[in-house]
């Protein structure tokens, strides 16, 4: 079936790229864990290489599991219909007001832009080429006062004179 | 060689910047649009959203599992069935819950009714953008029939709160299937009426043909799916690519850009194509409704009961649903606890918003509401 | 003021009043008793008929079947306070607007006897005032404080210039058929039955009639060519900053322009005021002058109202046309047809001379 063929191709990827190769949840989709630093390189390879041809970034999803952000890139090939989930992890900074930096894949897949924008507002993961905020009205001191989707977020800007 | 007119030295012209929003009749909802105008022609635009952000994804994490469906309704109230369906499919995958055939058929019925209702609302928005008042009232009158069906089955017109993990909440009432078939008949007549009144109206064609052309490659690169993508030639429909809830049992053809006859002045992927494609999707949905209504099996409607000990085990899943706007993805992560760890939606409208700055270049200011209405970005789901 | 004599006989104070007092009085009388009720009637009919077209009910609360709705609307708007004091630009608009429109009340052809101004240039005077009206509206647009008003103003100028040329040519066609531009001459050239109307005299005149009506819509910015006043993209365009009493003046002014154009169209193309079955001659012979004036006026207004309702009908069903499409249409379609109509009409008349 297609996933086994895909796994076979994944096995042929260069050494050190794939940290772990596992099925996604209980589905038939393949997912590979990679090192965060290599996400642009691996992404570009997966997009350009005709064996893989993952030219469509469908979704970028971040979930916080304990002290780690798991970033999942849902890739899909327009021509062959294969899907793959690319996953990497970033440590959650101990201070809940701190941001953490990560690499942006916008240069590889244009469709990443709105997802990365949102994630940087809601999780505090700053993607390096992302300057624009989607919700500038809400972020900052008078707005969220933190990063809402983190597990240690406490809501509520203290009501002051202008509250 | 250009001759420098002496007047140009003393009449300085510059681009006008105009920021519209968050509330404006031209916009589909609360968003800001910063336009640079050269006379009446838009040179560039930058958008800002987030005005309808209500913390939906965070709310999921703070509610128990049984409340998840009720919240997922509110992802996009224009098509709330799709939000429910996406979440239910993902959770059913995690917990290995099977859905009985009857439950699947009812889900298909409601999804297609939701699609029809959303497309009718689309027609209203496009007509309103160009001040064609008569078609609006005809379409809304017919939309009431669809909303009546929702009310009959679920008790609510928009936010249904009807699906449950494992099927649907209660069985559909006795006359429901017959009424669905009546509504199918109604639309067969009404679609022709809309065509007579509006679709081939010369003024409408002149306002929409050649406007906001989105090529298939750009649609694919930005991730524009659904009717907008298919009108551009990017043929992708989740019901065919990843069939869910029994869609593989039905025989239907997804309308695509190739089947539309065009005049000169129209191009593939312009606003008129997007409009026409949705009209054809309404007929496809009517077709599907007929098949589902005539073939609905009797039997159980839900295999999964929420007993005291019912839990959702740990795991994750990503489900895909074809909404009226495009591909809706739902990534659910569970750690076996009483609440979800993470529910993330991939709304189709994020891609539509990314397309706005490039589609808007070179159009006239008067075309802006029409373009935004035909593109139909759903702010509610994009902001969550 | 011979037309007023049947009405003021016996009121001693007015017999010796100077002519200008009588003229001013007649303007006021015409405005209050003819124009304003017509505005109210058209607005009511517009809303009720539109509701019928759109499968809904329309106003039905104010009075039986909502008959008092226009009155109630007018009262409501009149009692609204303006938001800001009148700026000098708005004052300029107000004065230009008032002068242009309401001076043409004197020129309105409202019946064979109610012709205050019956000169060789009568038919052109309202036309010029429509242009001045557009100038005033443009100034109003520029007096607004933001992009919506400015764009509305520019669009008014563009549309008016585009529509004025075919309108003028079509106007000439009617004069060609009648032999002059006096109201009385234009009316006398037509008979009472539709077959004797100028519009149906020959195909060129019908073309002129159609061009005249459509270019009037273009010049005055009447829906569906109302891009300067569009609410979807420019918040109401020219009127985006108006409020309360000024807004009602604006709306009344727009209605008046539409009304004026329709009255002229009926007078020069659709048979003017001649009553059917030779009623005009009969009543004049019998000496029932007051009755004659009233009936002729009502007959003219009836035809005018029907024409306006046809236009409103088309407006409610069709989408709005974009302003550059309107001007393209006026320059590349209406103008050639208008010229064709003029040439054809002239040829027909010349042919008649040579017979």
PDB file of N, CA and C in Angstrom, chain A residues 66-120:
ATOM      1  N   UNK A  66       3.479  18.266  28.114  1.00  0.00           N
ATOM      2  CA  UNK A  66       4.386  18.542  29.241  1.00  0.00           C
ATOM      3  C   UNK A  66       5.202  19.783  28.978  1.00  0.00           C
ATOM      4  N   UNK A  67       6.538  19.660  28.927  1.00  0.00           N
ATOM      5  CA  UNK A  67       7.338  20.874  28.731  1.00  0.00           C
ATOM      6  C   UNK A  67       7.860  20.978  27.305  1.00  0.00           C
ATOM      7  N   UNK A  68       7.153  20.394  26.380  1.00  0.00           N
ATOM      8  CA  UNK A  68       7.644  20.362  25.010  1.00  0.00           C
ATOM      9  C   UNK A  68       6.527  20.771  24.062  1.00  0.00           C
ATOM     10  N   UNK A  69       6.867  21.606  23.084  1.00  0.00           N
ATOM     11  CA  UNK A  69       5.923  21.897  22.007  1.00  0.00           C
ATOM     12  C   UNK A  69       6.183  20.908  20.884  1.00  0.00           C
ATOM     13  N   UNK A  70       5.156  20.182  20.478  1.00  0.00           N
ATOM     14  CA  UNK A  70       5.305  19.299  19.329  1.00  0.00           C
ATOM     15  C   UNK A  70       4.716  20.002  18.119  1.00  0.00           C
ATOM     16  N   UNK A  71       5.578  20.289  17.144  1.00  0.00           N
ATOM     17  CA  UNK A  71       5.115  20.974  15.936  1.00  0.00           C
ATOM     18  C   UNK A  71       4.926  19.931  14.853  1.00  0.00           C
ATOM     19  N   UNK A  72       3.741  19.909  14.265  1.00  0.00           N
ATOM     20  CA  UNK A  72       3.456  18.923  13.217  1.00  0.00           C
ATOM     21  C   UNK A  72       3.169  19.645  11.927  1.00  0.00           C
ATOM     22  N   UNK A  73       3.861  19.249  10.881  1.00  0.00           N
ATOM     23  CA  UNK A  73       3.595  19.777   9.539  1.00  0.00           C
ATOM     24  C   UNK A  73       2.894  18.686   8.747  1.00  0.00           C
ATOM     25  N   UNK A  74       1.695  18.966   8.305  1.00  0.00           N
ATOM     26  CA  UNK A  74       0.948  17.978   7.536  1.00  0.00           C
ATOM     27  C   UNK A  74       1.206  18.249   6.069  1.00  0.00           C
ATOM     28  N   UNK A  75       1.928  17.331   5.434  1.00  0.00           N
ATOM     29  CA  UNK A  75       2.299  17.527   4.045  1.00  0.00           C
ATOM     30  C   UNK A  75       1.457  16.639   3.154  1.00  0.00           C
ATOM     31  N   UNK A  76       1.349  17.096   1.926  1.00  0.00           N
ATOM     32  CA  UNK A  76       0.591  16.275   0.992  1.00  0.00           C
ATOM     33  C   UNK A  76       1.120  16.516  -0.388  1.00  0.00           C
ATOM     34  N   UNK A  77       1.031  15.503  -1.220  1.00  0.00           N
ATOM     35  CA  UNK A  77       1.498  15.648  -2.589  1.00  0.00           C
ATOM     36  C   UNK A  77       0.293  15.850  -3.479  1.00  0.00           C
ATOM     37  N   UNK A  78       0.367  16.894  -4.289  1.00  0.00           N
ATOM     38  CA  UNK A  78      -0.779  17.205  -5.134  1.00  0.00           C
ATOM     39  C   UNK A  78      -0.950  16.145  -6.221  1.00  0.00           C
ATOM     40  N   UNK A  79       0.148  15.656  -6.739  1.00  0.00           N
ATOM     41  CA  UNK A  79       0.032  14.720  -7.852  1.00  0.00           C
ATOM     42  C   UNK A  79      -0.281  13.305  -7.415  1.00  0.00           C
ATOM     43  N   UNK A  80       0.424  12.821  -6.418  1.00  0.00           N
ATOM     44  CA  UNK A  80       0.219  11.421  -6.056  1.00  0.00           C
ATOM     45  C   UNK A  80      -0.760  11.239  -4.918  1.00  0.00           C
ATOM     46  N   UNK A  81      -1.076  12.305  -4.174  1.00  0.00           N
ATOM     47  CA  UNK A  81      -2.040  12.171  -3.084  1.00  0.00           C
ATOM     48  C   UNK A  81      -1.466  11.598  -1.815  1.00  0.00           C
ATOM     49  N   UNK A  82      -0.150  11.369  -1.752  1.00  0.00           N
ATOM     50  CA  UNK A  82       0.445  10.864  -0.514  1.00  0.00           C
ATOM     51  C   UNK A  82       0.396  11.932   0.565  1.00  0.00           C
ATOM     52  N   UNK A  83       0.334  11.464   1.803  1.00  0.00           N
ATOM     53  CA  UNK A  83       0.396  12.410   2.916  1.00  0.00           C
ATOM     54  C   UNK A  83       1.497  11.986   3.876  1.00  0.00           C
ATOM     55  N   UNK A  84       2.030  12.973   4.570  1.00  0.00           N
ATOM     56  CA  UNK A  84       3.102  12.703   5.514  1.00  0.00           C
ATOM     57  C   UNK A  84       3.014  13.745   6.608  1.00  0.00           C
ATOM     58  N   UNK A  85       3.350  13.342   7.828  1.00  0.00           N
ATOM     59  CA  UNK A  85       3.372  14.311   8.917  1.00  0.00           C
ATOM     60  C   UNK A  85       4.805  14.457   9.382  1.00  0.00           C
ATOM     61  N   UNK A  86       5.290  15.671   9.341  1.00  0.00           N
ATOM     62  CA  UNK A  86       6.660  15.959   9.731  1.00  0.00           C
ATOM     63  C   UNK A  86       6.612  16.565  11.126  1.00  0.00           C
ATOM     64  N   UNK A  87       7.361  16.003  12.063  1.00  0.00           N
ATOM     65  CA  UNK A  87       7.202  16.479  13.426  1.00  0.00           C
ATOM     66  C   UNK A  87       8.539  16.847  14.040  1.00  0.00           C
ATOM     67  N   UNK A  88       8.536  17.895  14.785  1.00  0.00           N
ATOM     68  CA  UNK A  88       9.727  18.234  15.548  1.00  0.00           C
ATOM     69  C   UNK A  88       9.286  18.840  16.865  1.00  0.00           C
ATOM     70  N   UNK A  89      10.216  18.969  17.765  1.00  0.00           N
ATOM     71  CA  UNK A  89       9.825  19.465  19.075  1.00  0.00           C
ATOM     72  C   UNK A  89      10.694  20.624  19.493  1.00  0.00           C
ATOM     73  N   UNK A  90      10.099  21.490  20.272  1.00  0.00           N
ATOM     74  CA  UNK A  90      10.797  22.664  20.793  1.00  0.00           C
ATOM     75  C   UNK A  90      10.521  22.705  22.290  1.00  0.00           C
ATOM     76  N   UNK A  91      11.496  23.073  23.073  1.00  0.00           N
ATOM     77  CA  UNK A  91      11.263  23.132  24.522  1.00  0.00           C
ATOM     78  C   UNK A  91      10.446  24.347  24.890  1.00  0.00           C
ATOM     79  N   UNK A  92       9.597  24.151  25.865  1.00  0.00           N
ATOM     80  CA  UNK A  92       8.804  25.267  26.358  1.00  0.00           C
ATOM     81  C   UNK A  92       9.676  26.097  27.292  1.00  0.00           C
ATOM     82  N   UNK A  93       9.785  27.396  27.089  1.00  0.00           N
ATOM     83  CA  UNK A  93      10.612  28.200  28.003  1.00  0.00           C
ATOM     84  C   UNK A  93       9.998  28.222  29.402  1.00  0.00           C
ATOM     85  N   UNK A  94      10.836  28.194  30.414  1.00  0.00           N
ATOM     86  CA  UNK A  94      10.326  28.128  31.789  1.00  0.00           C
ATOM     87  C   UNK A  94       9.503  29.348  32.182  1.00  0.00           C
ATOM     88  N   UNK A  95       9.881  30.516  31.680  1.00  0.00           N
ATOM     89  CA  UNK A  95       9.120  31.713  32.002  1.00  0.00           C
ATOM     90  C   UNK A  95       7.980  31.852  31.012  1.00  0.00           C
ATOM     91  N   UNK A  96       6.787  32.000  31.513  1.00  0.00           N
ATOM     92  CA  UNK A  96       5.661  31.954  30.587  1.00  0.00           C
ATOM     93  C   UNK A  96       5.516  33.202  29.724  1.00  0.00           C
ATOM     94  N   UNK A  97       6.268  34.232  30.023  1.00  0.00           N
ATOM     95  CA  UNK A  97       6.207  35.399  29.139  1.00  0.00           C
ATOM     96  C   UNK A  97       7.249  35.350  28.049  1.00  0.00           C
ATOM     97  N   UNK A  98       8.146  34.361  28.106  1.00  0.00           N
ATOM     98  CA  UNK A  98       9.242  34.331  27.139  1.00  0.00           C
ATOM     99  C   UNK A  98       8.829  33.710  25.835  1.00  0.00           C
ATOM    100  N   UNK A  99       9.421  34.240  24.775  1.00  0.00           N
ATOM    101  CA  UNK A  99       9.198  33.627  23.473  1.00  0.00           C
ATOM    102  C   UNK A  99      10.288  32.599  23.208  1.00  0.00           C
ATOM    103  N   UNK A 100      10.056  31.761  22.229  1.00  0.00           N
ATOM    104  CA  UNK A 100      11.092  30.826  21.813  1.00  0.00           C
ATOM    105  C   UNK A 100      11.194  30.920  20.302  1.00  0.00           C
ATOM    106  N   UNK A 101      12.408  30.783  19.803  1.00  0.00           N
ATOM    107  CA  UNK A 101      12.587  30.954  18.364  1.00  0.00           C
ATOM    108  C   UNK A 101      12.568  29.625  17.663  1.00  0.00           C
ATOM    109  N   UNK A 102      12.094  29.662  16.438  1.00  0.00           N
ATOM    110  CA  UNK A 102      12.129  28.457  15.620  1.00  0.00           C
ATOM    111  C   UNK A 102      12.237  28.884  14.171  1.00  0.00           C
ATOM    112  N   UNK A 103      12.487  27.919  13.315  1.00  0.00           N
ATOM    113  CA  UNK A 103      12.728  28.235  11.909  1.00  0.00           C
ATOM    114  C   UNK A 103      11.405  28.268  11.158  1.00  0.00           C
ATOM    115  N   UNK A 104      11.335  29.210  10.211  1.00  0.00           N
ATOM    116  CA  UNK A 104      10.110  29.323   9.429  1.00  0.00           C
ATOM    117  C   UNK A 104      10.252  28.565   8.126  1.00  0.00           C
ATOM    118  N   UNK A 105       9.226  27.894   7.721  1.00  0.00           N
ATOM    119  CA  UNK A 105       9.273  27.160   6.451  1.00  0.00           C
ATOM    120  C   UNK A 105       8.560  27.926   5.343  1.00  0.00           C
ATOM    121  N   UNK A 106       8.358  29.226   5.544  1.00  0.00           N
ATOM    122  CA  UNK A 106       7.622  29.975   4.521  1.00  0.00           C
ATOM    123  C   UNK A 106       8.353  30.007   3.202  1.00  0.00           C
ATOM    124  N   UNK A 107       9.695  29.950   3.256  1.00  0.00           N
ATOM    125  CA  UNK A 107      10.412  29.991   1.988  1.00  0.00           C
ATOM    126  C   UNK A 107      10.236  28.688   1.219  1.00  0.00           C
ATOM    127  N   UNK A 108       9.895  27.619   1.907  1.00  0.00           N
ATOM    128  CA  UNK A 108       9.662  26.359   1.214  1.00  0.00           C
ATOM    129  C   UNK A 108       8.200  26.254   0.776  1.00  0.00           C
ATOM    130  N   UNK A 109       7.290  26.471   1.741  1.00  0.00           N
ATOM    131  CA  UNK A 109       5.872  26.404   1.431  1.00  0.00           C
ATOM    132  C   UNK A 109       5.238  27.743   1.790  1.00  0.00           C
ATOM    133  N   UNK A 110       4.674  28.420   0.777  1.00  0.00           N
ATOM    134  CA  UNK A 110       4.065  29.722   1.040  1.00  0.00           C
ATOM    135  C   UNK A 110       2.889  29.613   1.977  1.00  0.00           C
ATOM    136  N   UNK A 111       2.209  28.468   1.936  1.00  0.00           N
ATOM    137  CA  UNK A 111       0.977  28.332   2.697  1.00  0.00           C
ATOM    138  C   UNK A 111       1.224  28.349   4.189  1.00  0.00           C
ATOM    139  N   UNK A 112       2.473  28.291   4.614  1.00  0.00           N
ATOM    140  CA  UNK A 112       2.754  28.258   6.050  1.00  0.00           C
ATOM    141  C   UNK A 112       2.504  29.595   6.729  1.00  0.00           C
ATOM    142  N   UNK A 113       2.451  30.657   5.937  1.00  0.00           N
ATOM    143  CA  UNK A 113       2.445  32.001   6.541  1.00  0.00           C
ATOM    144  C   UNK A 113       1.341  32.237   7.567  1.00  0.00           C
ATOM    145  N   UNK A 114       0.061  32.029   7.223  1.00  0.00           N
ATOM    146  CA  UNK A 114      -0.955  32.323   8.239  1.00  0.00           C
ATOM    147  C   UNK A 114      -0.861  31.441   9.468  1.00  0.00           C
ATOM    148  N   UNK A 115      -0.468  30.183   9.275  1.00  0.00           N
ATOM    149  CA  UNK A 115      -0.356  29.299  10.436  1.00  0.00           C
ATOM    150  C   UNK A 115       0.727  29.793  11.368  1.00  0.00           C
ATOM    151  N   UNK A 116       1.875  30.149  10.777  1.00  0.00           N
ATOM    152  CA  UNK A 116       2.988  30.578  11.620  1.00  0.00           C
ATOM    153  C   UNK A 116       2.644  31.875  12.335  1.00  0.00           C
ATOM    154  N   UNK A 117       1.948  32.736  11.665  1.00  0.00           N
ATOM    155  CA  UNK A 117       1.538  33.997  12.280  1.00  0.00           C
ATOM    156  C   UNK A 117       0.700  33.748  13.526  1.00  0.00           C
ATOM    157  N   UNK A 118      -0.267  32.861  13.358  1.00  0.00           N
ATOM    158  CA  UNK A 118      -1.153  32.557  14.475  1.00  0.00           C
ATOM    159  C   UNK A 118      -0.419  31.892  15.609  1.00  0.00           C
ATOM    160  N   UNK A 119       0.438  30.958  15.259  1.00  0.00           N
ATOM    161  CA  UNK A 119       1.162  30.217  16.292  1.00  0.00           C
ATOM    162  C   UNK A 119       2.058  31.162  17.077  1.00  0.00           C
ATOM    163  N   UNK A 120       2.641  32.122  16.400  1.00  0.00           N
ATOM    164  CA  UNK A 120       3.528  33.028  17.136  1.00  0.00           C
ATOM    165  C   UNK A 120       2.729  33.911  18.075  1.00  0.00           C
TER     166      UNK A 120
END
